[in-house]
Short mmCIF file of N, CA and C in Angstrom, two decimals:
data_model
loop_
_atom_site.label_atom_id
_atom_site.label_comp_id
_atom_site.label_asym_id
_atom_site.label_seq_id
_atom_site.Cartn_x
_atom_site.Cartn_y
_atom_site.Cartn_z
N MET A 314 0.81 -1.05 0.13
CA MET A 314 -0.39 0.28 -0.04
C MET A 314 0.68 1.50 -0.07
N VAL A 315 0.48 2.11 -0.89
CA VAL A 315 1.54 3.19 -1.01
C VAL A 315 0.94 4.58 0.04
N ASN A 316 1.87 5.09 0.59
CA ASN A 316 1.54 6.12 1.56
C ASN A 316 0.90 7.16 0.98
N MET A 317 -0.13 7.67 1.26
CA MET A 317 -1.08 8.85 0.43
C MET A 317 -1.26 9.82 1.34
N ALA A 318 -1.19 11.24 1.01
CA ALA A 318 -1.60 12.26 1.62
C ALA A 318 -2.41 13.04 0.57
N SER A 319 -3.51 13.89 1.02
CA SER A 319 -4.14 14.63 0.25
C SER A 319 -3.58 15.97 0.23
N SER A 320 -3.50 16.62 -0.78
CA SER A 320 -3.47 18.08 -0.79
C SER A 320 -4.31 18.79 -1.91
N ALA A 321 -4.16 20.12 -1.96
CA ALA A 321 -5.42 20.81 -2.76
C ALA A 321 -5.04 20.18 -4.47
N THR A 322 -4.06 20.01 -4.98
CA THR A 322 -3.91 19.45 -5.76
C THR A 322 -4.43 17.75 -6.25
N GLY A 323 -4.55 17.21 -5.39
CA GLY A 323 -4.69 15.98 -5.48
C GLY A 323 -3.89 14.84 -4.75
N PRO A 324 -3.70 13.69 -4.49
CA PRO A 324 -2.65 12.71 -3.71
C PRO A 324 -1.61 13.13 -4.09
N VAL A 325 -0.75 13.20 -2.79
CA VAL A 325 0.66 13.20 -3.00
C VAL A 325 1.46 11.55 -2.49
N ILE A 326 2.12 11.03 -3.29
CA ILE A 326 2.63 9.80 -2.87
C ILE A 326 4.31 10.00 -2.06
N ASN A 327 4.39 9.39 -1.28
CA ASN A 327 5.58 9.28 -0.34
C ASN A 327 6.59 8.62 -1.11
N ARG A 328 7.53 9.41 -1.84
CA ARG A 328 8.57 8.53 -2.88
C ARG A 328 9.26 7.78 -2.13
N ARG A 329 9.58 8.23 -0.60
CA ARG A 329 10.46 6.97 -0.02
C ARG A 329 9.89 5.46 0.07
N ILE A 330 8.49 5.38 0.01
CA ILE A 330 8.05 3.98 0.06
C ILE A 330 7.36 3.60 -1.01
N ASP A 331 7.34 4.02 -2.24
CA ASP A 331 6.53 3.83 -3.32
C ASP A 331 6.92 2.67 -3.88
N PRO A 332 6.00 1.60 -4.35
CA PRO A 332 6.90 0.37 -4.47
C PRO A 332 7.01 0.57 -6.13
N ALA A 333 6.73 1.70 -6.92
CA ALA A 333 7.20 1.66 -8.36
C ALA A 333 8.90 2.20 -8.32
N LEU A 334 9.63 2.04 -7.25
CA LEU A 334 10.64 2.61 -7.25
C LEU A 334 11.61 1.45 -6.59
N ASP A 335 11.01 0.14 -6.00
CA ASP A 335 11.70 -0.62 -5.56
C ASP A 335 12.70 -1.38 -6.06
N THR A 336 12.52 -1.52 -7.30
CA THR A 336 13.60 -2.28 -8.32
C THR A 336 14.87 -1.06 -8.19
N ARG A 337 14.80 0.24 -8.56
CA ARG A 337 15.78 1.01 -8.33
C ARG A 337 16.62 1.02 -6.82
N ARG A 338 15.90 1.07 -6.13
CA ARG A 338 16.37 0.71 -4.85
C ARG A 338 16.99 -0.44 -4.57
N LEU A 339 16.45 -1.38 -5.23
CA LEU A 339 17.19 -2.69 -5.00
C LEU A 339 18.63 -2.84 -5.85
N VAL A 340 18.60 -2.39 -7.08
CA VAL A 340 19.69 -2.41 -7.71
C VAL A 340 20.58 -1.48 -7.08
N LEU A 341 20.04 0.09 -6.50
CA LEU A 341 21.25 0.68 -5.72
C LEU A 341 22.05 -0.21 -4.64
N TYR A 342 21.00 -0.92 -3.78
CA TYR A 342 21.02 -1.35 -2.70
C TYR A 342 22.71 -2.46 -2.86
N PHE A 343 22.46 -3.54 -3.97
CA PHE A 343 23.20 -4.63 -4.50
C PHE A 343 24.41 -3.79 -5.22
N ALA A 344 24.16 -2.91 -5.93
CA ALA A 344 25.19 -2.30 -6.54
C ALA A 344 26.25 -2.03 -5.39
N GLY A 345 25.82 -1.10 -4.38
CA GLY A 345 26.64 -0.08 -3.38
C GLY A 345 27.38 -1.51 -2.72
N LEU A 346 26.75 -2.69 -2.29
CA LEU A 346 27.29 -3.99 -1.52
C LEU A 346 28.09 -4.54 -2.21
N ILE A 347 27.82 -4.52 -3.51
CA ILE A 347 29.03 -5.65 -4.27
C ILE A 347 30.13 -4.66 -4.37
N VAL A 348 29.98 -3.46 -4.90
CA VAL A 348 31.27 -2.41 -5.05
C VAL A 348 31.81 -2.23 -3.76
N PHE A 349 31.60 -2.22 -2.84
CA PHE A 349 32.11 -2.20 -1.25
C PHE A 349 32.82 -3.56 -0.88
N TYR A 350 32.29 -4.64 -1.10
CA TYR A 350 32.79 -5.87 -1.21
C TYR A 350 34.09 -5.94 -1.67
N VAL A 351 33.87 -5.52 -3.03
CA VAL A 351 35.38 -5.63 -4.16
C VAL A 351 36.52 -4.67 -3.72
N ALA A 352 36.01 -3.62 -3.22
CA ALA A 352 36.78 -2.53 -2.85
C ALA A 352 37.14 -3.14 -1.49
N VAL A 353 36.79 -3.65 -0.60
CA VAL A 353 37.55 -4.28 0.54
C VAL A 353 38.54 -5.17 0.28
N LEU A 354 38.28 -6.21 -0.74
CA LEU A 354 39.20 -6.96 -1.07
C LEU A 354 40.07 -6.57 -1.83
N LEU A 355 39.98 -5.36 -2.71
CA LEU A 355 41.09 -5.14 -3.37
C LEU A 355 42.25 -4.32 -2.35
N ILE A 356 41.60 -3.55 -1.46
CA ILE A 356 42.32 -2.88 -0.53
C ILE A 356 43.30 -3.61 0.33
N THR A 357 42.44 -4.63 1.06
CA THR A 357 43.13 -5.56 2.05
C THR A 357 43.90 -6.39 1.13
N GLN A 358 43.79 -7.01 0.20
CA GLN A 358 44.34 -8.51 -0.40
C GLN A 358 44.80 -9.62 0.57
N PRO A 359 43.76 -9.78 0.93
CA PRO A 359 44.04 -11.03 1.92
C PRO A 359 44.46 -12.20 1.06
N VAL A 360 45.36 -13.06 1.99
CA VAL A 360 45.79 -14.39 1.16
C VAL A 360 44.94 -15.63 1.12
N LEU A 361 44.79 -16.14 0.39
CA LEU A 361 43.91 -17.36 0.43
C LEU A 361 44.39 -18.53 1.58
N ASN A 362 43.59 -18.85 2.37
CA ASN A 362 44.26 -19.94 3.55
C ASN A 362 45.29 -19.37 4.45
N GLY A 363 45.06 -18.17 4.65
CA GLY A 363 46.07 -17.44 5.42
C GLY A 363 45.82 -17.48 6.85
N GLY A 364 44.41 -18.00 7.38
CA GLY A 364 44.28 -18.20 8.89
C GLY A 364 43.54 -16.97 9.17
N GLU A 365 43.36 -17.06 10.55
CA GLU A 365 42.44 -15.82 11.18
C GLU A 365 43.09 -14.54 10.91
N ALA A 366 44.46 -14.56 10.64
CA ALA A 366 45.19 -13.01 10.69
C ALA A 366 44.70 -12.45 9.27
N GLU A 367 44.77 -13.40 8.31
CA GLU A 367 43.98 -12.54 6.98
C GLU A 367 42.71 -12.68 6.78
N LEU A 368 41.72 -13.21 7.80
CA LEU A 368 40.27 -13.43 7.79
C LEU A 368 40.22 -11.93 8.87
N ASN A 369 40.87 -11.16 9.42
CA ASN A 369 40.43 -10.10 10.24
C ASN A 369 40.63 -8.91 9.31
N LYS A 370 41.46 -9.14 8.20
CA LYS A 370 42.02 -7.84 7.50
C LYS A 370 40.81 -7.39 6.76
N PHE A 371 39.50 -8.25 6.45
CA PHE A 371 38.51 -7.58 5.81
C PHE A 371 37.06 -7.99 6.09
N VAL A 372 37.14 -8.65 7.43
CA VAL A 372 35.74 -8.90 7.92
C VAL A 372 35.06 -7.59 8.24
N ILE A 373 35.95 -6.85 8.74
CA ILE A 373 35.41 -5.38 9.38
C ILE A 373 34.45 -4.79 8.17
N GLY A 374 35.40 -4.50 7.49
CA GLY A 374 34.74 -4.02 5.83
C GLY A 374 33.63 -4.53 5.22
N VAL A 375 33.44 -6.12 5.39
CA VAL A 375 32.43 -6.91 4.93
C VAL A 375 31.18 -6.85 5.49
N MET A 376 31.56 -6.43 6.95
CA MET A 376 30.22 -6.37 7.75
C MET A 376 29.81 -5.11 7.72
N LEU A 377 30.30 -4.22 7.31
CA LEU A 377 30.07 -2.71 6.99
C LEU A 377 29.28 -2.55 5.87
N ALA A 378 29.43 -3.44 5.03
CA ALA A 378 28.95 -3.18 3.52
C ALA A 378 27.40 -3.11 3.28
N PRO A 379 26.55 -4.04 4.21
CA PRO A 379 25.26 -3.61 3.79
C PRO A 379 24.64 -1.88 4.27
N THR A 380 25.41 -1.63 5.11
CA THR A 380 24.92 -0.12 5.47
C THR A 380 25.52 0.76 4.74
N VAL A 381 26.27 0.36 3.58
CA VAL A 381 26.80 1.25 2.53
C VAL A 381 25.87 1.13 1.47
N GLY A 382 25.73 -0.10 1.23
CA GLY A 382 24.12 -0.20 0.20
C GLY A 382 23.04 0.44 0.65
N ALA A 383 22.43 0.60 1.82
CA ALA A 383 21.30 0.80 2.55
C ALA A 383 21.28 2.24 2.48
N ILE A 384 22.57 3.12 2.51
CA ILE A 384 22.74 4.18 2.38
C ILE A 384 22.45 5.10 1.06
N LEU A 385 23.43 4.24 0.19
CA LEU A 385 23.03 4.66 -1.22
C LEU A 385 21.52 4.42 -1.81
N ALA A 386 20.91 3.55 -1.24
CA ALA A 386 19.69 3.19 -1.75
C ALA A 386 18.62 4.25 -1.25
N CYS A 387 18.79 4.72 0.14
CA CYS A 387 18.30 5.59 0.73
C CYS A 387 18.42 6.96 0.02
N VAL A 388 19.59 7.35 -0.04
CA VAL A 388 20.13 8.64 -0.93
C VAL A 388 19.27 8.72 -2.29
N PHE A 389 19.81 7.80 -3.12
CA PHE A 389 19.72 7.99 -4.26
C PHE A 389 18.10 7.04 -4.87
N GLY A 390 17.76 6.44 -4.12
CA GLY A 390 16.38 5.91 -4.56
C GLY A 390 15.25 6.12 -4.65
N PRO A 391 14.63 7.40 -3.87
CA PRO A 391 14.91 7.48 -2.22
C PRO A 391 14.05 6.07 -1.60
N GLY A 392 14.75 5.97 -0.54
CA GLY A 392 14.43 4.82 0.40
C GLY A 392 14.56 4.99 1.90
N LEU A 393 14.07 4.12 2.80
CA LEU A 393 13.75 4.25 3.95
C LEU A 393 14.51 3.39 4.77
N ILE A 394 15.02 3.47 5.70
CA ILE A 394 15.68 2.12 6.81
C ILE A 394 14.72 2.57 7.77
N ARG A 395 14.23 1.46 8.17
CA ARG A 395 13.20 1.59 9.50
C ARG A 395 13.73 0.31 10.44
N PHE A 396 13.45 0.85 11.87
CA PHE A 396 13.83 -0.60 12.50
C PHE A 396 12.39 -0.47 13.52
N GLY A 397 12.17 -1.63 14.25
CA GLY A 397 11.31 -1.85 15.09
C GLY A 397 11.87 -1.31 16.34
N MET A 398 11.24 -1.63 17.47
CA MET A 398 11.51 -1.38 19.08
C MET A 398 12.30 -2.32 19.47
N PRO A 399 13.28 -2.40 20.45
CA PRO A 399 13.88 -3.52 21.09
C PRO A 399 13.17 -3.87 21.81
N SER A 400 13.12 -5.44 21.60
CA SER A 400 12.20 -6.18 22.84
C SER A 400 13.51 -6.84 23.84
N TRP A 401 12.90 -7.63 24.54
CA TRP A 401 13.54 -8.33 25.93
C TRP A 401 14.45 -9.25 25.48
N TRP A 402 14.33 -9.71 24.04
CA TRP A 402 15.30 -10.71 23.46
C TRP A 402 16.58 -10.33 23.57
N LEU A 403 16.88 -8.72 23.51
CA LEU A 403 18.14 -7.99 23.52
C LEU A 403 18.82 -8.63 25.07
N LEU A 404 17.96 -8.48 25.83
CA LEU A 404 18.75 -8.75 27.23
C LEU A 404 19.08 -10.38 27.38
N ALA A 405 18.02 -11.16 26.81
CA ALA A 405 18.03 -12.44 26.67
C ALA A 405 19.50 -13.06 26.12
N ALA A 406 19.97 -12.16 25.32
CA ALA A 406 21.29 -12.43 24.75
C ALA A 406 22.38 -12.36 25.64
N PHE A 407 22.39 -11.97 26.46
CA PHE A 407 23.54 -11.90 27.69
C PHE A 407 23.27 -13.08 28.76
N LEU A 408 22.28 -13.72 28.78
CA LEU A 408 22.06 -14.71 29.64
C LEU A 408 22.61 -15.95 29.69
N PRO A 409 23.18 -16.40 28.40
CA PRO A 409 24.17 -17.23 28.58
C PRO A 409 25.47 -17.12 29.23
N ALA A 410 25.81 -16.01 28.71
CA ALA A 410 27.08 -15.66 29.57
C ALA A 410 27.13 -15.40 30.92
N ALA A 411 25.81 -14.68 31.40
CA ALA A 411 25.77 -14.35 32.73
C ALA A 411 25.61 -15.82 33.56
N LEU A 412 24.73 -16.80 32.98
CA LEU A 412 24.71 -18.27 33.62
C LEU A 412 26.02 -18.98 33.59
N VAL A 413 27.03 -18.85 32.82
CA VAL A 413 28.31 -19.53 32.96
C VAL A 413 28.98 -18.71 33.86
N PHE A 414 29.10 -17.41 34.12
CA PHE A 414 29.89 -16.79 35.04
C PHE A 414 29.04 -17.20 36.48
N LEU A 415 27.95 -17.13 36.66
CA LEU A 415 27.36 -17.58 38.21
C LEU A 415 27.77 -19.05 38.22
N ILE A 416 27.95 -19.97 37.46
CA ILE A 416 28.11 -21.35 37.55
C ILE A 416 29.63 -21.42 38.28
N THR A 417 30.42 -20.55 37.46
CA THR A 417 31.83 -20.79 37.86
C THR A 417 32.28 -20.11 38.87
N LEU A 418 31.30 -18.83 39.15
CA LEU A 418 31.47 -18.44 40.57
C LEU A 418 31.03 -19.32 41.88
N VAL A 419 30.18 -20.00 41.50
CA VAL A 419 29.72 -21.29 42.66
C VAL A 419 30.46 -22.43 42.61
N ALA A 420 30.92 -22.74 41.26
CA ALA A 420 31.59 -24.00 41.37
C ALA A 420 32.97 -23.78 41.69
N ALA A 421 33.63 -22.90 41.73
CA ALA A 421 34.83 -22.79 41.78
C ALA A 421 35.37 -23.18 43.23
N PRO A 422 34.64 -22.72 44.18
CA PRO A 422 35.17 -22.92 45.29
C PRO A 422 35.06 -24.34 45.86
N ILE A 423 34.13 -24.71 45.51
CA ILE A 423 34.03 -25.94 45.93
C ILE A 423 34.47 -27.22 44.77
N SER A 424 34.82 -26.84 43.68
CA SER A 424 35.74 -27.88 42.93
C SER A 424 37.05 -27.33 42.77
N GLU A 425 38.13 -28.15 42.80
CA GLU A 425 39.43 -27.49 42.50
C GLU A 425 39.88 -27.83 41.01
N ALA A 426 38.70 -28.02 39.94
CA ALA A 426 38.97 -28.01 38.60
C ALA A 426 39.56 -26.87 38.31
N VAL A 427 38.85 -26.07 38.57
CA VAL A 427 38.83 -24.45 37.89
C VAL A 427 39.62 -23.48 39.17
N THR A 428 40.24 -22.69 38.69
CA THR A 428 41.06 -21.65 39.83
C THR A 428 40.22 -20.43 39.32
N PHE A 429 39.69 -19.92 40.90
CA PHE A 429 39.08 -18.72 40.34
C PHE A 429 39.77 -17.58 41.21
N HIS A 430 39.85 -16.62 40.57
CA HIS A 430 40.89 -15.45 41.12
C HIS A 430 39.72 -14.33 41.24
N PRO A 431 39.34 -13.90 42.25
CA PRO A 431 38.41 -12.76 42.36
C PRO A 431 38.86 -11.45 42.11
N ASP A 432 39.99 -11.29 42.11
CA ASP A 432 40.48 -9.79 41.96
C ASP A 432 40.49 -9.52 40.56
N GLN A 433 40.52 -10.53 39.73
CA GLN A 433 40.54 -10.65 38.20
C GLN A 433 39.21 -10.48 37.57
N VAL A 434 38.04 -10.48 38.35
CA VAL A 434 36.61 -10.59 38.03
C VAL A 434 36.27 -8.94 37.74
N GLY A 435 36.67 -7.97 38.36
CA GLY A 435 36.27 -6.74 38.21
C GLY A 435 36.80 -6.34 36.67
N ALA A 436 38.14 -6.73 36.60
CA ALA A 436 38.78 -6.40 35.26
C ALA A 436 37.95 -6.96 33.99
N LEU A 437 37.67 -8.44 34.27
CA LEU A 437 36.92 -8.94 33.27
C LEU A 437 35.49 -8.48 32.65
N LEU A 438 34.93 -8.08 33.98
CA LEU A 438 33.71 -7.57 33.67
C LEU A 438 33.71 -6.10 33.12
N LEU A 439 34.84 -5.20 33.28
CA LEU A 439 35.24 -3.98 32.79
C LEU A 439 35.40 -4.19 31.25
N MET A 440 36.13 -5.11 30.89
CA MET A 440 36.97 -5.34 29.49
C MET A 440 35.57 -5.69 28.89
N ALA A 441 34.38 -6.66 29.48
CA ALA A 441 33.34 -7.21 28.62
C ALA A 441 32.74 -6.10 27.83
N VAL A 442 32.68 -4.78 28.81
CA VAL A 442 31.61 -3.84 28.35
C VAL A 442 32.24 -3.06 26.83
N PRO A 443 33.43 -2.77 26.57
CA PRO A 443 34.01 -2.24 25.44
C PRO A 443 33.88 -3.01 24.47
N GLN A 444 34.51 -4.50 24.66
CA GLN A 444 34.11 -5.45 23.84
C GLN A 444 33.04 -5.73 23.24
N SER A 445 32.03 -5.96 23.87
CA SER A 445 30.87 -5.92 23.49
C SER A 445 30.12 -4.69 22.70
N LEU A 446 30.67 -3.41 22.90
CA LEU A 446 30.20 -2.35 22.27
C LEU A 446 31.14 -2.37 20.90
N LEU A 447 32.45 -2.71 21.15
CA LEU A 447 32.94 -3.09 19.70
C LEU A 447 32.22 -4.08 18.73
N GLY A 448 31.91 -4.96 19.50
CA GLY A 448 31.61 -6.36 18.41
C GLY A 448 29.82 -5.62 17.85
N CYS A 449 29.10 -4.90 18.63
CA CYS A 449 27.74 -4.41 18.46
C CYS A 449 27.96 -3.27 17.17
N ILE A 450 29.20 -2.94 17.10
CA ILE A 450 29.25 -1.52 15.99
C ILE A 450 28.94 -2.02 14.64
N PHE A 451 29.78 -3.63 14.57
CA PHE A 451 30.03 -4.23 13.31
C PHE A 451 28.67 -4.92 12.96
N ALA A 452 28.21 -5.47 14.26
CA ALA A 452 26.92 -6.24 13.63
C ALA A 452 25.51 -5.07 13.33
N LEU A 453 25.86 -3.97 13.76
CA LEU A 453 24.97 -2.97 13.48
C LEU A 453 25.06 -2.39 12.02
N GLY A 454 26.26 -2.72 11.74
CA GLY A 454 26.46 -2.60 10.38
C GLY A 454 25.78 -3.53 9.07
N GLU A 455 25.52 -4.75 9.81
CA GLU A 455 25.11 -5.71 8.78
C GLU A 455 23.20 -5.41 9.01
N GLU A 456 22.89 -5.19 10.17
CA GLU A 456 21.54 -4.89 10.53
C GLU A 456 20.84 -3.48 9.99
N ILE A 457 21.52 -2.76 9.73
CA ILE A 457 21.20 -1.82 9.05
C ILE A 457 20.85 -1.99 7.70
N GLY A 458 21.76 -2.57 6.86
CA GLY A 458 21.31 -3.12 5.78
C GLY A 458 20.28 -4.42 5.51
N TRP A 459 20.78 -5.39 6.28
CA TRP A 459 19.58 -6.24 5.74
C TRP A 459 18.47 -6.08 6.59
N ARG A 460 18.56 -5.99 7.83
CA ARG A 460 17.12 -5.78 8.63
C ARG A 460 16.55 -4.36 8.42
N GLY A 461 17.00 -3.26 8.48
CA GLY A 461 16.78 -1.83 8.67
C GLY A 461 16.31 -1.68 7.16
N PHE A 462 17.05 -2.06 6.04
CA PHE A 462 16.55 -1.40 4.65
C PHE A 462 15.76 -2.59 3.91
N LEU A 463 16.41 -3.69 3.81
CA LEU A 463 15.14 -5.07 3.02
C LEU A 463 14.33 -5.63 4.17
N GLY A 464 14.39 -5.45 5.59
CA GLY A 464 13.25 -6.49 6.12
C GLY A 464 12.09 -6.02 6.18
N ARG A 465 11.73 -4.51 5.70
CA ARG A 465 10.62 -4.31 5.57
C ARG A 465 9.43 -3.84 4.56
#
């Protein structure tokens, strides 16, 4: 359904969600995505079977490519990036890590299989926050393109 508003001269169609422009937006999205992928590969020039170090060279750029495609499609399409409201599932994602931490906290004094260093727990928890945020930046790069632009 096309979003329309009335004016004195007749109905006005919102071009950002007009289905007639969907092909144009998709071509711009995938063209931007592919060109960015190729540019990242040409700039980083990873060696095949080079291991994790070679993989790390280009994975960040590849994860940001959907955002580049979405921005191109929104600017020149014209298109729209939409997001839903966050749900409790975001908090549920931290549940496995918290559960493992609590089990270790309880089991370490009882069992001698694990050496628990309470003085280092604070440092580990402080490092978890910036590491999680850094990982979220790259995950957001994919979510903007795949879910925010293509998802609705």
